[in-house]
mmCIF file of C-alpha atoms in Angstrom:
data_model
loop_
_atom_site.group_PDB
_atom_site.id
_atom_site.type_symbol
_atom_site.label_atom_id
_atom_site.label_comp_id
_atom_site.label_asym_id
_atom_site.label_seq_id
_atom_site.Cartn_x
_atom_site.Cartn_y
_atom_site.Cartn_z
ATOM 1 C CA MET A 1 18.530 5.352 -3.212
ATOM 2 C CA VAL A 2 15.270 4.215 -4.837
ATOM 3 C CA ILE A 3 12.226 3.787 -2.414
ATOM 4 C CA PHE A 4 9.036 2.198 -3.446
ATOM 5 C CA SER A 5 5.440 2.368 -2.130
ATOM 6 C CA GLN A 6 4.773 -0.191 0.369
ATOM 7 C CA CYS A 7 1.637 -1.022 -1.966
ATOM 8 C CA LEU A 8 3.688 -2.229 -5.119
ATOM 9 C CA ASP A 9 4.962 -5.241 -2.538
ATOM 10 C CA CYS A 10 1.380 -6.119 -1.225
ATOM 11 C CA LYS A 11 -0.709 -9.028 -2.092
ATOM 12 C CA ASN A 12 -3.821 -6.944 -2.099
ATOM 13 C CA PHE A 13 -2.644 -4.708 -4.711
ATOM 14 C CA ILE A 14 -4.545 -4.655 -7.851
ATOM 15 C CA GLY A 15 -3.169 -1.639 -9.885
ATOM 16 C CA LYS A 16 -4.034 1.264 -11.516
ATOM 17 C CA LYS A 17 -7.638 2.002 -13.183
ATOM 18 C CA ASP A 18 -8.802 4.246 -16.002
ATOM 19 C CA ASN A 19 -8.934 7.351 -13.778
ATOM 20 C CA ASN A 20 -5.123 6.936 -13.311
ATOM 21 C CA THR A 21 -5.493 6.337 -9.307
ATOM 22 C CA PHE A 22 -4.248 3.029 -7.755
ATOM 23 C CA HIS A 23 -6.582 0.510 -6.429
ATOM 24 C CA CYS A 24 -6.627 -2.684 -4.035
ATOM 25 C CA LYS A 25 -8.801 -4.788 -1.806
ATOM 26 C CA ALA A 26 -8.566 -2.597 1.092
ATOM 27 C CA TYR A 27 -9.400 0.730 -1.110
ATOM 28 C CA PRO A 28 -11.135 -0.455 -4.088
ATOM 29 C CA ASP A 29 -12.063 3.160 -5.042
ATOM 30 C CA GLY A 30 -8.594 4.368 -4.774
ATOM 31 C CA ILE A 31 -5.640 3.992 -2.197
ATOM 32 C CA PRO A 32 -5.389 7.260 -0.138
ATOM 33 C CA GLU A 33 -2.324 9.071 -1.132
ATOM 34 C CA ASP A 34 -0.969 8.903 2.236
ATOM 35 C CA VAL A 35 -0.801 5.128 2.361
ATOM 36 C CA PHE A 36 0.380 4.800 -1.071
ATOM 37 C CA TRP A 37 3.534 7.355 -0.540
ATOM 38 C CA ASN A 38 4.275 5.633 2.978
ATOM 39 C CA LYS A 39 3.244 8.497 5.191
ATOM 40 C CA ILE A 40 1.200 6.157 6.866
ATOM 41 C CA ASN A 41 2.211 2.218 7.380
ATOM 42 C CA HIS A 42 -0.466 -0.138 6.593
ATOM 43 C CA GLU A 43 0.788 -3.032 8.346
ATOM 44 C CA LYS A 44 -1.834 -2.689 10.804
ATOM 45 C CA ASN A 45 -5.631 -2.228 9.822
ATOM 46 C CA ILE A 46 -6.666 1.501 9.464
ATOM 47 C CA GLU A 47 -9.853 3.247 9.385
ATOM 48 C CA GLY A 48 -11.649 2.492 5.851
ATOM 49 C CA ASP A 49 -9.643 -0.200 4.846
ATOM 50 C CA ASN A 50 -12.390 -2.803 4.512
ATOM 51 C CA GLY A 51 -10.394 -5.172 6.975
ATOM 52 C CA TYR A 52 -7.558 -5.696 4.515
ATOM 53 C CA LYS A 53 -3.865 -4.478 5.270
ATOM 54 C CA PHE A 54 -0.493 -4.599 3.851
ATOM 55 C CA GLU A 55 0.733 -8.265 3.103
ATOM 56 C CA SER A 56 4.061 -8.861 1.687
ATOM 57 C CA LEU A 57 4.311 -10.509 -1.748
ATOM 58 C CA ASN A 58 7.382 -12.236 -0.462
ATOM 59 C CA GLU A 59 7.310 -13.181 3.130
ATOM 60 C CA SER A 60 11.044 -13.719 3.505
ATOM 61 C CA THR A 61 11.693 -10.201 2.732
ATOM 62 C CA PRO A 62 11.963 -8.143 5.835
ATOM 63 C CA GLN A 63 9.829 -4.894 5.947
ATOM 64 C CA TYR A 64 11.969 -1.868 7.053
ATOM 65 C CA ASP A 65 10.740 1.259 8.715
ATOM 66 C CA MET A 66 8.759 3.270 5.971
ATOM 67 C CA ILE A 67 10.267 5.908 4.304
ATOM 68 C CA PRO A 68 7.701 8.549 2.764
ATOM 69 C CA LEU A 69 8.092 9.191 -0.612
ATOM 70 C CA LYS A 70 7.023 12.628 -0.727
#
């Protein structure tokens, strides 16, 4: 089974920057590892997310329980 980070399916995801960290609108200085690796489900706002939360790129795709990648 292949499991991807919730961030890769999010409308707010920006990508990787020069320092090899992943960024999004919620975390412009770098997505916390626990969020990126699905240890924290970001479908609800959490501290420090600048008011952004997970928004699926494809609204018709159901979101399943997050399975931690690490």
